[in-house]
Amino acid sequence: MKKQPFRFWMTGCAAVLLASMGAQARDGRADERSAALRHSRYGLKETVLRLEASAQRHGLQVLAHVAAPQRVGDAGESLLIVFASAEGGTPVVMDRPGSAPQAPLALVVSARRPAGEADVSVPWADWAGLPEGVVRELTALPRLVDEALG
């Protein structure tokens, strides 16, 4: 069942993106908003490079790439990659009043220690009421990740 956002907008505003990225990193790598946690046999930096290259092949550009805040118990560093939509900016949604904004075109890439590999959290993409182009991009995100890690 598609989830109807309480609030939706497109933005390139750094403050909004940082708020949403901080919430995504804090809230977990594979929570109720995540479709899947993908394992990468590559290290963190190589995984990020492969994801960015795959995104460009799919027509997405990187809007932001920042180190994620560390959570207690994290084994290694994490990076957040936010992709720009062809619609302009990146989609931001809130699922209920007072909730933190979420950037569904964002991936959390986490280093796995001591293996030297990484995990990629792919956000849940089944939102209702978004522009058709954004829906296509969100639907393609898991395939983009699989191609990058393959």
XYZ file of N, CA, C and O in Angstrom:
600
model
N 0.830 -1.174 0.000
C 0.000 0.000 0.000
C 0.881 1.246 0.000
O 1.843 1.327 0.741
N 0.555 2.186 -0.848
C 1.322 3.421 -0.930
C 1.043 4.290 0.280
O -0.071 4.379 0.759
N 2.104 4.935 0.747
C 2.003 5.792 1.920
C 1.806 7.236 1.467
O 2.586 7.754 0.667
N 0.770 7.878 1.962
C 0.468 9.265 1.621
C 1.289 10.183 2.533
O 1.180 10.090 3.751
N 2.127 11.062 1.954
C 2.890 11.959 2.826
C 1.985 13.015 3.464
O 1.018 13.465 2.860
N 2.313 13.366 4.690
C 1.622 14.468 5.355
C 2.003 15.775 4.661
O 1.165 16.647 4.439
N 3.293 15.900 4.304
C 3.794 17.087 3.616
C 4.843 16.643 2.606
O 5.613 15.724 2.863
N 4.869 17.322 1.443
C 5.827 17.008 0.384
C 6.283 18.302 -0.273
O 5.481 19.199 -0.491
N 7.579 18.394 -0.570
C 8.088 19.512 -1.356
C 9.408 19.113 -2.004
O 10.023 18.126 -1.635
N 9.801 19.901 -2.991
C 11.077 19.711 -3.681
C 11.991 20.841 -3.206
O 11.555 21.993 -3.130
N 13.248 20.510 -2.904
C 14.151 21.532 -2.390
C 15.595 21.250 -2.776
O 15.944 20.129 -3.101
N 16.362 22.286 -2.718
C 17.812 22.197 -2.818
C 18.420 22.917 -1.631
O 19.619 23.118 -1.551
N 17.575 23.300 -0.681
C 17.974 24.049 0.506
C 18.862 23.185 1.401
O 18.438 22.129 1.876
N 20.062 23.651 1.643
C 21.021 22.883 2.433
C 20.521 22.614 3.850
O 20.706 21.515 4.373
N 19.870 23.583 4.472
C 19.401 23.398 5.852
C 18.367 22.273 5.939
O 18.415 21.436 6.846
N 17.431 22.234 4.994
C 16.410 21.183 4.995
C 17.053 19.830 4.735
O 16.726 18.832 5.387
N 17.978 19.791 3.782
C 18.651 18.528 3.476
C 19.458 18.019 4.658
O 19.426 16.831 4.972
N 20.159 18.912 5.344
C 20.935 18.488 6.506
C 20.029 17.960 7.606
O 20.349 16.965 8.264
N 18.883 18.598 7.804
C 17.931 18.112 8.812
C 17.426 16.720 8.445
O 17.360 15.824 9.292
N 17.076 16.520 7.177
C 16.559 15.216 6.772
C 17.653 14.155 6.805
O 17.418 13.022 7.211
N 18.860 14.521 6.413
C 19.949 13.545 6.414
C 20.328 13.163 7.831
O 20.591 12.001 8.113
N 20.341 14.120 8.752
C 20.636 13.807 10.143
C 19.607 12.856 10.720
O 19.931 11.911 11.424
N 18.344 13.087 10.385
C 17.267 12.210 10.870
C 17.419 10.809 10.296
O 17.253 9.817 11.004
N 17.751 10.710 9.006
C 17.909 9.394 8.392
C 19.063 8.626 9.027
O 18.958 7.432 9.281
N 20.164 9.305 9.283
C 21.309 8.629 9.886
C 21.008 8.221 11.324
O 21.369 7.144 11.758
N 20.319 9.081 12.074
C 19.987 8.802 13.469
C 18.979 7.685 13.604
O 19.034 6.880 14.514
N 17.996 7.651 12.688
C 16.871 6.739 12.822
C 17.187 5.308 12.423
O 16.386 4.428 12.607
N 18.327 5.078 11.807
C 18.676 3.692 11.500
C 18.934 3.463 10.038
O 18.576 4.258 9.198
N 19.573 2.342 9.780
C 19.977 2.018 8.417
C 18.905 1.253 7.668
O 18.820 1.327 6.468
N 18.084 0.501 8.393
C 17.038 -0.281 7.728
C 15.818 -0.290 8.629
O 15.564 -1.238 9.337
N 15.073 0.805 8.607
C 13.898 0.903 9.459
C 12.635 0.809 8.618
O 12.670 0.344 7.491
N 11.528 1.286 9.163
C 10.252 1.158 8.451
C 10.236 1.943 7.139
O 9.431 1.689 6.281
N 11.149 2.890 6.960
C 11.203 3.654 5.715
C 12.134 3.000 4.700
O 12.310 3.510 3.616
N 12.787 1.927 5.067
C 13.779 1.326 4.186
C 13.218 0.103 3.476
O 12.622 -0.758 4.101
N 13.434 0.054 2.177
C 13.036 -1.114 1.408
C 14.000 -2.259 1.666
O 13.607 -3.400 1.730
N 15.275 -1.918 1.818
C 16.263 -2.985 1.970
C 17.600 -2.429 2.406
O 17.903 -1.262 2.199
N 18.377 -3.290 2.990
C 19.762 -3.000 3.301
C 20.584 -3.861 2.358
O 20.500 -5.092 2.402
N 21.318 -3.232 1.449
C 22.131 -3.961 0.469
C 23.573 -4.044 0.960
O 24.119 -3.064 1.448
N 24.178 -5.205 0.799
C 25.575 -5.407 1.177
C 26.469 -5.146 -0.028
O 26.185 -5.611 -1.130
N 27.543 -4.397 0.195
C 28.533 -4.142 -0.844
C 29.830 -4.845 -0.483
O 30.290 -4.756 0.657
N 30.407 -5.516 -1.434
C 31.695 -6.175 -1.182
C 32.842 -5.175 -1.259
O 33.986 -5.498 -0.986
N 32.511 -3.928 -1.648
C 33.504 -2.867 -1.771
C 33.559 -2.051 -0.490
O 32.614 -2.026 0.286
N 34.662 -1.355 -0.293
C 34.798 -0.463 0.846
C 33.887 0.751 0.696
O 33.255 0.968 -0.345
N 33.828 1.547 1.726
C 32.939 2.702 1.759
C 33.173 3.647 0.583
O 32.233 3.974 -0.149
N 34.401 4.069 0.381
C 34.683 5.047 -0.679
C 34.403 4.490 -2.068
O 33.817 5.168 -2.912
N 34.803 3.239 -2.328
C 34.539 2.614 -3.628
C 33.041 2.437 -3.842
O 32.532 2.653 -4.948
N 32.319 2.070 -2.792
C 30.863 1.926 -2.895
C 30.223 3.256 -3.265
O 29.367 3.316 -4.150
N 30.641 4.329 -2.614
C 30.096 5.663 -2.913
C 30.389 6.038 -4.360
O 29.494 6.517 -5.077
N 31.605 5.822 -4.824
C 31.953 6.137 -6.215
C 31.097 5.338 -7.197
O 30.629 5.873 -8.204
N 30.890 4.067 -6.915
C 30.090 3.208 -7.791
C 28.622 3.664 -7.802
O 27.973 3.661 -8.846
N 28.098 4.037 -6.632
C 26.708 4.530 -6.558
C 26.550 5.831 -7.342
O 25.571 6.005 -8.075
N 27.496 6.732 -7.205
C 27.422 8.001 -7.921
C 27.508 7.786 -9.436
O 26.777 8.424 -10.196
N 28.368 6.878 -9.878
C 28.484 6.590 -11.312
C 27.197 5.956 -11.843
O 26.712 6.317 -12.926
N 26.617 5.036 -11.083
C 25.366 4.398 -11.491
C 24.245 5.430 -11.551
O 23.431 5.421 -12.476
N 24.208 6.330 -10.584
C 23.185 7.378 -10.570
C 23.293 8.246 -11.817
O 22.273 8.566 -12.453
N 24.496 8.612 -12.198
C 24.677 9.437 -13.389
C 24.212 8.698 -14.643
O 23.615 9.306 -15.527
N 24.449 7.396 -14.711
C 23.967 6.616 -15.857
C 22.442 6.601 -15.906
O 21.847 6.439 -16.962
N 21.802 6.758 -14.743
C 20.337 6.788 -14.656
C 19.783 8.207 -14.724
O 18.591 8.417 -14.500
N 20.645 9.181 -15.006
C 20.190 10.556 -15.158
C 20.059 11.355 -13.876
O 19.489 12.441 -13.879
N 20.580 10.828 -12.761
C 20.537 11.557 -11.491
C 21.891 12.189 -11.203
O 22.939 11.580 -11.467
N 21.869 13.377 -10.643
C 23.087 14.061 -10.226
C 23.158 14.074 -8.705
O 22.135 14.033 -8.026
N 24.362 14.137 -8.171
C 24.547 14.213 -6.722
C 24.279 15.643 -6.279
O 24.872 16.587 -6.791
N 23.365 15.798 -5.341
C 23.034 17.111 -4.788
C 23.856 17.377 -3.525
O 24.312 18.485 -3.292
N 24.042 16.364 -2.708
C 24.820 16.503 -1.476
C 25.475 15.174 -1.131
O 24.934 14.111 -1.411
N 26.632 15.274 -0.526
C 27.420 14.101 -0.135
C 28.118 14.501 1.165
O 29.039 15.297 1.145
N 27.634 14.005 2.284
C 28.157 14.422 3.581
C 28.357 13.243 4.527
O 27.676 12.227 4.412
N 29.287 13.436 5.462
C 29.490 12.433 6.501
C 28.284 12.446 7.422
O 27.796 13.501 7.816
N 27.787 11.270 7.732
C 26.631 11.145 8.617
C 27.090 11.206 10.061
O 28.183 10.748 10.384
N 26.246 11.746 10.926
C 26.590 11.737 12.344
C 26.707 10.300 12.855
O 25.936 9.442 12.450
N 27.674 10.049 13.691
C 27.869 8.717 14.257
C 26.799 8.433 15.302
O 26.428 9.303 16.075
N 26.301 7.213 15.287
C 25.372 6.756 16.323
C 26.146 5.905 17.314
O 27.137 5.282 16.962
N 25.669 5.858 18.540
C 26.288 5.003 19.550
C 26.236 3.565 19.053
O 25.212 3.089 18.582
N 27.363 2.889 19.101
C 27.420 1.500 18.673
C 27.790 1.312 17.213
O 27.966 0.191 16.766
N 27.887 2.421 16.441
C 28.287 2.294 15.046
C 29.714 1.764 14.956
O 30.596 2.174 15.709
N 29.924 0.856 14.031
C 31.238 0.248 13.874
C 32.167 1.100 13.011
O 33.374 0.996 13.109
N 31.640 1.928 12.153
C 32.469 2.721 11.256
C 31.721 3.937 10.764
O 30.589 4.191 11.154
N 32.374 4.672 9.892
C 31.764 5.901 9.400
C 30.631 5.618 8.414
O 30.545 4.537 7.838
N 29.770 6.607 8.255
C 28.663 6.530 7.299
C 28.624 7.806 6.483
O 28.958 8.876 6.983
N 28.215 7.665 5.238
C 28.046 8.812 4.354
C 26.628 8.826 3.832
O 26.024 7.773 3.615
N 26.103 10.028 3.626
C 24.781 10.200 3.041
C 24.956 10.818 1.659
O 25.697 11.784 1.497
N 24.294 10.234 0.690
C 24.316 10.761 -0.674
C 22.880 11.141 -1.022
O 21.981 10.301 -0.961
N 22.672 12.409 -1.377
C 21.346 12.871 -1.786
C 21.412 13.175 -3.274
O 22.289 13.916 -3.722
N 20.480 12.602 -4.030
C 20.444 12.806 -5.472
C 19.422 13.869 -5.838
O 18.372 13.987 -5.204
N 19.741 14.640 -6.866
C 18.829 15.651 -7.388
C 17.888 14.993 -8.381
O 18.294 14.181 -9.203
N 16.642 15.361 -8.308
C 15.640 14.874 -9.240
C 15.687 15.702 -10.515
O 16.024 16.890 -10.495
N 15.299 15.103 -11.616
C 15.167 15.845 -12.872
C 14.058 16.886 -12.760
O 14.002 17.832 -13.546
N 13.189 16.731 -11.748
C 12.095 17.683 -11.513
C 12.615 18.982 -10.897
O 11.888 19.950 -10.793
N 13.861 18.992 -10.432
C 14.449 20.156 -9.781
C 14.512 19.971 -8.282
O 13.508 19.702 -7.650
N 15.702 20.072 -7.715
C 15.882 19.826 -6.289
C 15.769 18.348 -5.988
O 15.981 17.498 -6.845
N 15.441 18.042 -4.767
C 15.230 16.657 -4.352
C 13.931 16.595 -3.559
O 13.566 17.571 -2.903
N 13.203 15.491 -3.642
C 11.954 15.394 -2.878
C 12.226 15.283 -1.376
O 13.182 14.642 -0.956
N 11.373 15.924 -0.613
C 11.408 15.830 0.851
C 9.980 15.543 1.293
O 9.036 16.169 0.807
N 9.827 14.589 2.190
C 8.496 14.228 2.695
C 8.515 14.186 4.222
O 9.549 13.954 4.839
N 7.351 14.435 4.771
C 7.107 14.211 6.199
C 5.934 13.247 6.258
O 4.938 13.442 5.568
N 6.063 12.187 7.052
C 5.004 11.183 7.057
C 3.876 11.496 8.037
O 2.794 10.936 7.930
N 4.124 12.415 8.980
C 3.077 12.801 9.940
C 3.458 14.151 10.542
O 4.626 14.555 10.481
N 2.514 14.842 11.164
C 2.839 16.128 11.796
C 3.938 15.965 12.848
O 3.932 15.009 13.622
N 4.893 16.851 12.813
C 5.973 16.816 13.791
C 7.089 15.843 13.494
O 8.080 15.791 14.223
N 6.961 15.052 12.430
C 8.021 14.097 12.104
C 9.184 14.821 11.429
O 9.030 15.914 10.888
N 10.341 14.200 11.474
C 11.508 14.759 10.797
C 11.330 14.619 9.290
O 10.761 13.634 8.822
N 11.802 15.600 8.526
C 11.733 15.456 7.069
C 12.629 14.318 6.600
O 13.663 14.040 7.202
N 12.201 13.644 5.533
C 12.955 12.538 4.948
C 13.242 12.864 3.489
O 12.377 13.387 2.794
N 14.431 12.543 3.047
C 14.811 12.724 1.642
C 14.857 11.344 1.000
O 15.846 10.630 1.124
N 13.774 10.918 0.317
C 13.739 9.555 -0.208
C 14.694 9.284 -1.369
O 14.907 8.130 -1.710
N 15.295 10.332 -1.956
C 16.321 10.104 -2.977
C 17.709 10.154 -2.339
O 18.669 10.583 -2.955
N 17.798 9.724 -1.078
C 19.069 9.710 -0.354
C 19.417 8.285 0.046
O 18.539 7.491 0.381
N 20.683 7.989 0.003
C 21.189 6.685 0.425
C 22.128 6.877 1.605
O 22.895 7.833 1.639
N 22.072 5.968 2.566
C 23.032 5.940 3.665
C 23.993 4.793 3.367
O 23.571 3.647 3.206
N 25.287 5.113 3.284
C 26.320 4.114 3.028
C 27.160 4.007 4.293
O 27.731 5.002 4.744
N 27.221 2.808 4.869
C 27.903 2.597 6.146
C 29.038 1.597 5.998
O 28.858 0.537 5.412
N 30.195 1.956 6.553
C 31.349 1.053 6.538
C 31.084 -0.111 7.482
O 30.473 0.056 8.531
N 31.536 -1.289 7.075
C 31.432 -2.484 7.930
C 32.843 -2.821 8.380
O 33.699 -3.136 7.578
N 33.061 -2.755 9.651
C 34.372 -3.066 10.202
C 34.300 -4.450 10.819
O 33.274 -4.821 11.353
N 35.296 -5.264 10.842
C 36.622 -5.093 10.260
C 36.711 -5.591 8.820
O 37.768 -5.593 8.224
N 35.592 -6.010 8.246
C 35.606 -6.614 6.913
C 36.043 -5.648 5.812
O 36.463 -6.078 4.756
N 35.933 -4.343 6.051
C 36.321 -3.374 5.038
C 35.300 -3.273 3.916
O 35.603 -2.804 2.828
N 34.073 -3.718 4.165
C 33.010 -3.652 3.177
C 32.019 -2.576 3.608
O 32.281 -1.833 4.543
N 30.881 -2.477 2.918
C 29.906 -1.436 3.242
C 28.486 -1.969 3.095
O 28.249 -2.985 2.443
N 27.554 -1.284 3.719
C 26.127 -1.532 3.560
C 25.480 -0.272 3.012
O 25.900 0.840 3.350
N 24.445 -0.451 2.200
C 23.715 0.670 1.627
C 22.252 0.527 2.023
O 21.614 -0.484 1.723
N 21.729 1.547 2.679
C 20.317 1.567 3.048
C 19.547 2.249 1.928
O 19.806 3.396 1.590
N 18.619 1.511 1.343
C 17.795 2.025 0.250
C 16.439 2.405 0.833
O 15.725 1.558 1.362
N 16.062 3.697 0.774
C 14.815 4.133 1.404
C 13.577 3.547 0.752
O 13.575 3.197 -0.428
N 12.542 3.484 1.541
C 11.231 3.063 1.076
C 10.765 4.055 0.025
O 10.841 5.266 0.213
N 10.286 3.589 -1.104
C 9.977 4.469 -2.224
C 8.508 4.474 -2.610
O 8.145 5.065 -3.609
N 7.661 3.844 -1.847
C 6.269 3.684 -2.252
C 5.382 4.803 -1.714
O 4.433 4.572 -0.975
N 5.708 6.043 -2.080
C 4.937 7.208 -1.660
C 3.843 7.500 -2.678
O 4.065 7.404 -3.875
N 2.695 7.902 -2.210
C 1.581 8.294 -3.081
C 1.585 9.809 -3.255
O 2.084 10.542 -2.414
N 1.035 10.261 -4.371
C 0.816 11.684 -4.565
C 2.031 12.498 -4.951
O 1.982 13.717 -4.908
N 3.119 11.872 -5.352
C 4.306 12.605 -5.783
C 4.280 12.760 -7.299
O 3.620 11.987 -7.999
N 5.011 13.742 -7.831
C 5.058 13.896 -9.293
C 5.540 12.612 -9.976
O 6.387 11.891 -9.430
N 5.010 12.355 -11.148
C 5.305 11.120 -11.876
C 6.803 10.895 -12.084
O 7.305 9.785 -11.929
N 7.539 11.964 -12.428
C 8.979 11.837 -12.634
C 9.710 11.431 -11.366
O 10.633 10.615 -11.393
N 9.288 11.974 -10.235
C 9.895 11.626 -8.948
C 9.588 10.173 -8.606
O 10.462 9.441 -8.141
N 8.368 9.739 -8.861
C 7.991 8.344 -8.606
C 8.880 7.406 -9.418
O 9.373 6.399 -8.901
N 9.109 7.732 -10.694
C 9.990 6.902 -11.532
C 11.399 6.832 -10.945
O 12.013 5.771 -10.901
N 11.913 7.978 -10.498
C 13.270 8.007 -9.936
C 13.354 7.199 -8.638
O 14.311 6.457 -8.430
N 12.353 7.326 -7.795
C 12.337 6.576 -6.541
C 12.215 5.078 -6.793
O 12.866 4.267 -6.129
N 11.398 4.718 -7.761
C 11.207 3.307 -8.106
C 12.493 2.714 -8.683
O 12.800 1.539 -8.459
N 13.266 3.529 -9.404
C 14.505 3.057 -10.031
C 15.679 2.998 -9.050
O 16.687 2.349 -9.343
N 15.558 3.638 -7.895
C 16.685 3.718 -6.960
C 17.217 2.340 -6.534
O 18.430 2.123 -6.566
N 16.373 1.379 -6.163
C 16.919 0.052 -5.798
C 17.685 -0.613 -6.949
O 18.724 -1.229 -6.730
N 17.192 -0.465 -8.181
C 17.881 -1.047 -9.342
C 19.229 -0.348 -9.561
O 20.237 -1.003 -9.845
N 19.251 0.968 -9.395
C 20.485 1.741 -9.513
C 21.531 1.228 -8.507
O 22.687 1.039 -8.856
N 21.103 0.968 -7.270
C 21.998 0.459 -6.231
C 22.487 -0.944 -6.596
O 23.695 -1.231 -6.517
N 21.583 -1.809 -7.034
C 21.969 -3.169 -7.413
C 22.999 -3.165 -8.547
O 23.956 -3.932 -8.532
N 22.805 -2.287 -9.535
C 23.767 -2.181 -10.643
C 25.130 -1.723 -10.142
O 26.171 -2.218 -10.591
N 25.144 -0.776 -9.220
C 26.403 -0.259 -8.683
C 27.166 -1.315 -7.898
O 28.393 -1.348 -7.940
N 26.441 -2.157 -7.208
C 27.085 -3.144 -6.333
C 27.369 -4.478 -7.012
O 28.077 -5.313 -6.469
N 26.797 -4.660 -8.206
C 26.930 -5.926 -8.925
C 28.284 -6.213 -9.464
O 29.243 -5.565 -9.373
